[in-house]
mmCIF file of C-alpha atoms in Angstrom:
data_model
loop_
_atom_site.group_PDB
_atom_site.id
_atom_site.type_symbol
_atom_site.label_atom_id
_atom_site.label_comp_id
_atom_site.label_asym_id
_atom_site.label_seq_id
_atom_site.Cartn_x
_atom_site.Cartn_y
_atom_site.Cartn_z
ATOM 1 C CA MET A 1 0.000 0.000 0.000
ATOM 2 C CA GLU A 2 1.271 3.435 -0.912
ATOM 3 C CA THR A 3 1.984 5.452 2.232
ATOM 4 C CA ARG A 4 0.516 8.937 2.225
ATOM 5 C CA ARG A 5 1.245 11.568 4.854
ATOM 6 C CA TRP A 6 -2.017 12.763 6.323
ATOM 7 C CA SER A 7 -2.369 15.623 8.771
ATOM 8 C CA LEU A 8 -5.541 15.941 10.839
ATOM 9 C CA LYS A 9 -4.851 19.623 11.503
ATOM 10 C CA GLU A 10 -4.245 20.440 7.820
ATOM 11 C CA ASN A 11 -7.439 18.673 6.738
ATOM 12 C CA GLU A 12 -9.501 20.347 9.466
ATOM 13 C CA ASP A 13 -8.221 23.757 8.333
ATOM 14 C CA SER A 14 -8.812 22.883 4.663
ATOM 15 C CA ILE A 15 -12.475 21.934 5.050
ATOM 16 C CA ALA A 16 -13.116 24.690 7.605
ATOM 17 C CA VAL A 17 -11.802 27.321 5.164
ATOM 18 C CA ARG A 18 -13.956 25.937 2.346
ATOM 19 C CA GLU A 19 -17.036 25.941 4.573
ATOM 20 C CA TRP A 20 -16.363 29.546 5.682
ATOM 21 C CA SER A 21 -15.909 30.562 2.035
ATOM 22 C CA ALA A 22 -19.146 28.838 1.030
ATOM 23 C CA ARG A 23 -21.153 30.623 3.727
ATOM 24 C CA ARG A 24 -19.604 34.004 2.971
ATOM 25 C CA CYS A 25 -20.152 33.740 -0.741
ATOM 26 C CA GLY A 26 -23.594 32.241 -0.236
ATOM 27 C CA GLY A 27 -23.191 30.207 -3.396
ATOM 28 C CA LYS A 28 -24.093 26.579 -4.009
ATOM 29 C CA ALA A 29 -21.010 26.148 -6.198
ATOM 30 C CA SER A 30 -18.674 26.713 -3.229
ATOM 31 C CA GLN A 31 -20.730 24.380 -1.054
ATOM 32 C CA LYS A 32 -20.663 21.684 -3.716
ATOM 33 C CA SER A 33 -16.879 22.075 -3.905
ATOM 34 C CA THR A 34 -16.656 21.505 -0.144
ATOM 35 C CA VAL A 35 -18.844 18.406 -0.315
ATOM 36 C CA LYS A 36 -16.815 17.053 -3.248
ATOM 37 C CA THR A 37 -13.602 17.487 -1.247
ATOM 38 C CA TRP A 38 -15.180 15.618 1.666
ATOM 39 C CA LEU A 39 -16.339 12.779 -0.601
ATOM 40 C CA ASP A 40 -12.913 12.509 -2.249
ATOM 41 C CA GLU A 41 -11.238 12.241 1.157
ATOM 42 C CA LEU A 42 -13.803 9.656 2.265
ATOM 43 C CA LYS A 43 -13.117 7.548 -0.850
ATOM 44 C CA ASP A 44 -9.366 7.740 -0.223
ATOM 45 C CA ALA A 45 -9.841 6.605 3.379
ATOM 46 C CA VAL A 46 -12.067 3.689 2.349
ATOM 47 C CA PHE A 47 -9.617 2.605 -0.362
ATOM 48 C CA ASP A 48 -6.742 2.680 2.155
ATOM 49 C CA ALA A 49 -8.829 0.637 4.605
ATOM 50 C CA GLU A 50 -9.421 -1.966 1.888
ATOM 51 C CA ASP A 51 -5.666 -2.037 1.153
ATOM 52 C CA ILE A 52 -4.985 -2.719 4.844
ATOM 53 C CA LEU A 53 -7.481 -5.595 4.868
ATOM 54 C CA ASP A 54 -5.763 -7.035 1.790
ATOM 55 C CA GLU A 55 -2.401 -6.812 3.585
ATOM 56 C CA ILE A 56 -3.815 -8.640 6.601
ATOM 57 C CA ASP A 57 -5.342 -11.363 4.417
ATOM 58 C CA THR A 58 -2.067 -11.795 2.554
ATOM 59 C CA GLU A 59 -0.053 -12.048 5.783
ATOM 60 C CA ALA A 60 -2.522 -14.512 7.291
ATOM 61 C CA LEU A 61 -2.235 -16.713 4.190
ATOM 62 C CA ARG A 62 1.557 -16.487 4.228
ATOM 63 C CA SER A 63 1.694 -17.491 7.895
ATOM 64 C CA LYS A 64 -0.640 -20.404 7.233
ATOM 65 C CA LEU A 65 1.488 -21.671 4.338
ATOM 66 C CA ASP A 66 4.665 -21.286 6.405
ATOM 67 C CA ALA A 67 3.106 -23.265 9.227
ATOM 68 C CA GLU A 68 2.151 -26.115 6.881
ATOM 69 C CA TYR A 69 5.817 -26.628 5.987
ATOM 70 C CA GLN A 70 6.889 -27.024 9.625
ATOM 71 C CA THR A 71 7.352 -30.568 10.908
ATOM 72 C CA THR A 72 6.857 -30.073 14.649
ATOM 73 C CA ALA A 73 4.432 -28.134 16.828
ATOM 74 C CA SER A 74 7.262 -26.091 18.338
ATOM 75 C CA LYS A 75 8.399 -24.974 14.890
ATOM 76 C CA VAL A 76 4.843 -24.001 14.031
ATOM 77 C CA ARG A 77 4.542 -21.874 17.157
ATOM 78 C CA LYS A 78 7.943 -20.333 16.483
ATOM 79 C CA SER A 79 7.039 -19.531 12.890
ATOM 80 C CA ILE A 80 3.765 -17.837 13.849
ATOM 81 C CA SER A 81 5.247 -15.846 16.724
ATOM 82 C CA THR A 82 8.223 -14.576 14.708
ATOM 83 C CA SER A 83 6.225 -13.711 11.586
ATOM 84 C CA LEU A 84 3.161 -12.021 13.050
ATOM 85 C CA HIS A 85 4.900 -9.811 15.631
ATOM 86 C CA PRO A 86 6.819 -7.617 13.136
ATOM 87 C CA PHE A 87 3.755 -7.459 10.895
ATOM 88 C CA ALA A 88 1.534 -6.331 13.793
ATOM 89 C CA LYS A 89 3.972 -3.528 14.566
ATOM 90 C CA LYS A 90 3.935 -2.503 10.914
ATOM 91 C CA ILE A 91 0.161 -2.628 10.365
ATOM 92 C CA GLU A 92 -1.030 -1.132 13.664
ATOM 93 C CA PRO A 93 -0.036 2.500 12.834
ATOM 94 C CA LYS A 94 -1.766 2.208 9.451
ATOM 95 C CA ILE A 95 -4.984 0.989 11.067
ATOM 96 C CA LYS A 96 -4.844 3.765 13.658
ATOM 97 C CA GLU A 97 -4.289 6.414 10.974
ATOM 98 C CA VAL A 98 -7.225 5.235 8.830
ATOM 99 C CA LEU A 99 -9.532 5.101 11.865
ATOM 100 C CA GLU A 100 -8.554 8.667 12.796
ATOM 101 C CA ARG A 101 -9.323 9.823 9.251
ATOM 102 C CA LEU A 102 -12.735 8.122 9.234
ATOM 103 C CA GLU A 103 -13.641 9.531 12.669
ATOM 104 C CA TYR A 104 -12.576 12.993 11.499
ATOM 105 C CA LEU A 105 -14.672 12.729 8.320
ATOM 106 C CA VAL A 106 -17.751 11.687 10.323
ATOM 107 C CA LYS A 107 -17.360 14.844 12.430
ATOM 108 C CA GLN A 108 -16.801 17.007 9.340
ATOM 109 C CA LYS A 109 -20.085 15.713 7.893
ATOM 110 C CA ASP A 110 -21.926 17.884 10.428
ATOM 111 C CA VAL A 111 -19.566 20.835 9.915
ATOM 112 C CA ILE A 112 -20.360 21.086 6.209
ATOM 113 C CA GLY A 113 -24.072 20.500 6.819
ATOM 114 C CA LEU A 114 -24.551 17.000 5.413
ATOM 115 C CA LYS A 115 -27.559 15.192 6.877
ATOM 116 C CA GLU A 116 -28.950 11.725 6.229
ATOM 117 C CA GLY A 117 -32.049 11.765 4.059
ATOM 118 C CA VAL A 118 -32.427 15.543 4.239
ATOM 119 C CA GLY A 119 -31.940 18.077 1.478
ATOM 120 C CA GLU A 120 -33.073 18.983 -1.972
ATOM 121 C CA LYS A 121 -34.555 16.224 -4.063
ATOM 122 C CA SER A 122 -31.731 14.862 -6.161
ATOM 123 C CA SER A 123 -32.193 14.770 -9.876
ATOM 124 C CA GLU A 124 -32.844 11.338 -11.285
ATOM 125 C CA ARG A 125 -29.780 9.631 -12.701
ATOM 126 C CA LEU A 126 -29.728 8.950 -16.403
ATOM 127 C CA PRO A 127 -30.106 5.240 -17.139
ATOM 128 C CA THR A 128 -26.938 3.443 -18.167
ATOM 129 C CA THR A 129 -26.556 1.802 -21.575
ATOM 130 C CA SER A 130 -24.187 -0.704 -23.130
ATOM 131 C CA LEU A 131 -22.576 2.045 -25.247
ATOM 132 C CA PHE A 132 -19.299 3.619 -24.116
ATOM 133 C CA ASP A 133 -16.171 5.373 -25.365
ATOM 134 C CA GLU A 134 -13.442 2.732 -25.206
ATOM 135 C CA SER A 135 -10.693 5.277 -25.988
ATOM 136 C CA SER A 136 -11.243 6.923 -22.593
ATOM 137 C CA ILE A 137 -10.867 3.687 -20.599
ATOM 138 C CA PHE A 138 -7.554 2.533 -19.162
ATOM 139 C CA GLY A 139 -6.831 -0.644 -17.229
ATOM 140 C CA ARG A 140 -9.379 -3.250 -16.080
ATOM 141 C CA ILE A 141 -8.007 -5.735 -18.635
ATOM 142 C CA ASP A 142 -7.384 -8.453 -16.031
ATOM 143 C CA ASP A 143 -10.868 -8.057 -14.537
ATOM 144 C CA LYS A 144 -12.441 -8.070 -17.984
ATOM 145 C CA GLU A 145 -10.589 -11.217 -19.060
ATOM 146 C CA ALA A 146 -11.473 -13.025 -15.812
ATOM 147 C CA ILE A 147 -15.185 -12.335 -16.301
ATOM 148 C CA ILE A 148 -15.139 -13.283 -19.982
ATOM 149 C CA LYS A 149 -13.346 -16.530 -19.123
ATOM 150 C CA SER A 150 -16.111 -17.372 -16.656
ATOM 151 C CA LEU A 151 -18.845 -16.472 -19.135
ATOM 152 C CA LEU A 152 -17.402 -18.626 -21.909
ATOM 153 C CA SER A 153 -16.676 -21.596 -19.655
ATOM 154 C CA ASP A 154 -19.396 -24.210 -19.170
ATOM 155 C CA GLU A 155 -17.671 -25.312 -15.960
ATOM 156 C CA GLU A 156 -18.667 -22.069 -14.214
ATOM 157 C CA SER A 157 -22.416 -22.628 -14.648
ATOM 158 C CA VAL A 158 -24.708 -24.246 -12.077
ATOM 159 C CA GLY A 159 -27.651 -26.015 -13.674
ATOM 160 C CA GLY A 160 -26.780 -24.358 -16.971
ATOM 161 C CA LEU A 161 -26.941 -20.872 -15.427
ATOM 162 C CA CYS A 162 -23.897 -18.694 -14.719
ATOM 163 C CA VAL A 163 -24.390 -15.656 -12.465
ATOM 164 C CA ILE A 164 -21.562 -13.138 -12.012
ATOM 165 C CA SER A 165 -21.863 -10.202 -9.596
ATOM 166 C CA ILE A 166 -19.770 -7.040 -9.859
ATOM 167 C CA VAL A 167 -20.063 -5.248 -6.533
ATOM 168 C CA GLY A 168 -18.459 -2.224 -4.891
ATOM 169 C CA MET A 169 -19.052 1.359 -3.858
ATOM 170 C CA GLY A 170 -20.146 3.966 -6.369
ATOM 171 C CA GLY A 171 -17.552 5.339 -8.758
ATOM 172 C CA LEU A 172 -15.330 2.248 -8.902
ATOM 173 C CA GLY A 173 -16.185 1.533 -12.539
ATOM 174 C CA LYS A 174 -18.579 -1.416 -12.214
ATOM 175 C CA THR A 175 -20.724 -0.266 -15.138
ATOM 176 C CA THR A 176 -17.668 0.415 -17.297
ATOM 177 C CA LEU A 177 -16.355 -3.093 -16.613
ATOM 178 C CA ALA A 178 -19.724 -4.602 -17.545
ATOM 179 C CA GLN A 179 -19.754 -2.530 -20.754
ATOM 180 C CA LEU A 180 -16.286 -3.765 -21.688
ATOM 181 C CA VAL A 181 -17.385 -7.372 -21.265
ATOM 182 C CA TYR A 182 -20.753 -6.889 -22.987
ATOM 183 C CA ASP A 183 -19.162 -5.305 -26.082
ATOM 184 C CA ASP A 184 -16.318 -7.812 -26.457
ATOM 185 C CA LYS A 185 -16.249 -9.622 -29.812
ATOM 186 C CA ARG A 186 -15.871 -13.056 -28.192
ATOM 187 C CA VAL A 187 -18.933 -12.462 -26.049
ATOM 188 C CA LYS A 188 -20.978 -11.283 -29.037
ATOM 189 C CA GLU A 189 -20.077 -14.413 -30.984
ATOM 190 C CA HIS A 190 -20.688 -16.780 -28.070
ATOM 191 C CA PHE A 191 -24.216 -15.720 -27.126
ATOM 192 C CA ASP A 192 -27.341 -15.954 -29.294
ATOM 193 C CA LEU A 193 -29.187 -13.272 -27.327
ATOM 194 C CA LYS A 194 -28.013 -10.287 -25.287
ATOM 195 C CA ALA A 195 -29.902 -7.769 -23.173
ATOM 196 C CA TRP A 196 -28.743 -4.762 -21.158
ATOM 197 C CA VAL A 197 -31.177 -3.515 -18.493
ATOM 198 C CA CYS A 198 -30.632 -0.516 -16.221
ATOM 199 C CA VAL A 199 -32.546 -1.341 -13.028
ATOM 200 C CA SER A 200 -31.778 1.752 -10.900
ATOM 201 C CA ASN A 201 -33.409 2.383 -7.503
ATOM 202 C CA LYS A 202 -36.821 0.816 -8.100
ATOM 203 C CA PHE A 203 -36.566 -2.950 -8.542
ATOM 204 C CA ASP A 204 -39.708 -3.593 -10.610
ATOM 205 C CA VAL A 205 -39.682 -7.272 -11.622
ATOM 206 C CA SER A 206 -42.432 -6.877 -14.235
ATOM 207 C CA LYS A 207 -40.739 -3.872 -15.841
ATOM 208 C CA ILE A 208 -37.352 -5.630 -15.879
ATOM 209 C CA THR A 209 -38.850 -8.775 -17.441
ATOM 210 C CA LYS A 210 -40.690 -6.698 -20.038
ATOM 211 C CA THR A 211 -37.503 -4.830 -20.950
ATOM 212 C CA ILE A 212 -35.582 -8.099 -21.371
ATOM 213 C CA LEU A 213 -38.363 -9.421 -23.602
ATOM 214 C CA GLU A 214 -38.171 -6.341 -25.816
ATOM 215 C CA LYS A 215 -34.363 -6.621 -26.011
ATOM 216 C CA VAL A 216 -34.513 -10.244 -27.206
ATOM 217 C CA GLY A 217 -36.938 -9.298 -29.978
ATOM 218 C CA SER A 218 -40.370 -10.056 -28.545
ATOM 219 C CA SER A 219 -43.333 -7.668 -28.641
ATOM 220 C CA THR A 220 -44.886 -6.691 -25.303
ATOM 221 C CA SER A 221 -47.701 -4.538 -26.629
ATOM 222 C CA GLY A 222 -50.578 -6.902 -25.801
ATOM 223 C CA ASP A 223 -52.684 -6.439 -22.670
ATOM 224 C CA ASP A 224 -51.894 -10.004 -21.592
ATOM 225 C CA ARG A 225 -48.245 -8.998 -21.248
ATOM 226 C CA LYS A 226 -49.013 -6.825 -18.214
ATOM 227 C CA ASP A 227 -49.235 -9.927 -16.071
ATOM 228 C CA LEU A 228 -45.904 -11.120 -14.592
ATOM 229 C CA ASP A 229 -46.703 -14.777 -15.235
ATOM 230 C CA CYS A 230 -47.417 -14.092 -18.915
ATOM 231 C CA LEU A 231 -44.214 -12.072 -19.194
ATOM 232 C CA GLN A 232 -42.096 -14.822 -17.642
ATOM 233 C CA VAL A 233 -43.698 -17.537 -19.790
ATOM 234 C CA ALA A 234 -43.052 -15.475 -22.912
ATOM 235 C CA LEU A 235 -39.450 -14.836 -21.845
ATOM 236 C CA LYS A 236 -38.884 -18.541 -21.206
ATOM 237 C CA GLU A 237 -40.192 -19.378 -24.675
ATOM 238 C CA ASN A 238 -37.891 -16.814 -26.291
ATOM 239 C CA ILE A 239 -34.659 -17.925 -24.593
ATOM 240 C CA MET A 240 -35.300 -21.673 -24.447
ATOM 241 C CA GLY A 241 -32.424 -23.608 -26.019
ATOM 242 C CA LYS A 242 -30.364 -20.479 -26.642
ATOM 243 C CA LYS A 243 -27.255 -19.037 -25.086
ATOM 244 C CA TYR A 244 -28.114 -15.657 -23.611
ATOM 245 C CA LEU A 245 -26.388 -12.897 -21.688
ATOM 246 C CA ILE A 246 -28.470 -10.553 -19.517
ATOM 247 C CA VAL A 247 -26.812 -7.624 -17.749
ATOM 248 C CA LEU A 248 -28.725 -5.992 -14.884
ATOM 249 C CA ASP A 249 -26.875 -2.755 -14.214
ATOM 250 C CA ASP A 250 -27.234 -0.203 -11.407
ATOM 251 C CA VAL A 251 -28.959 -2.644 -9.029
ATOM 252 C CA TRP A 252 -29.495 -1.240 -5.523
ATOM 253 C CA ASN A 253 -31.990 -3.767 -4.198
ATOM 254 C CA GLU A 254 -30.373 -6.210 -1.722
ATOM 255 C CA ASN A 255 -33.460 -8.413 -1.268
ATOM 256 C CA SER A 256 -32.551 -11.823 -2.687
ATOM 257 C CA VAL A 257 -36.249 -12.763 -2.843
ATOM 258 C CA ASP A 258 -36.770 -10.103 -5.523
ATOM 259 C CA TRP A 259 -33.728 -11.370 -7.460
ATOM 260 C CA GLU A 260 -35.234 -14.858 -7.676
ATOM 261 C CA ALA A 261 -38.640 -13.640 -8.877
#
């Protein structure tokens, strides 16, 4: 993990000055700048916390592998005690620093006036699509190849169905990664049918099913298609015996019961 020098005093002064400027100017632009700075610092802190967890996982695995090569219990105990102690000394300051940053950011949330569930009604996000500008994308090749390998491999499927989840906090590039996979030539040639559906905040099973039906070339104009059972029967008939790829993007619903509907 890259070590960054972080000063609590400097960050307190930085956000305090921005907040004072925003109030004096009375403009939303200055306030938005302050909030953006806070969000950027929060993302950095979360990323560093994830890096620390990765370090701990890696060290735990290394210690386990080292222990497996020891032939006696005393050697195992010696290996664990000599390997973990230096690591604990190394990782403890990093954990303390990240915790201080997170505690500070929680306090600054009130300073800049952020409140949970309170404020102006946010404008609705534009739905995502499968189209993107590949020239502006860098990296993610390894992640893309890993997903494509799973999609094209019959060994990854359970009962003929392969489900791959791309999860993470907002802004990490989950949609971009899905777009890269969806538009890949190998994927296009492998699947008979493809459908991209932007789910967004409201998880409407009937609407999602209807959209998939339209994407795979079936009309949903009839009155009988308003019923979920009719929609699912029609969808089953359209994809039966075919290889299909369905991307559900921007999913916020965590209720697994809805996913299985």
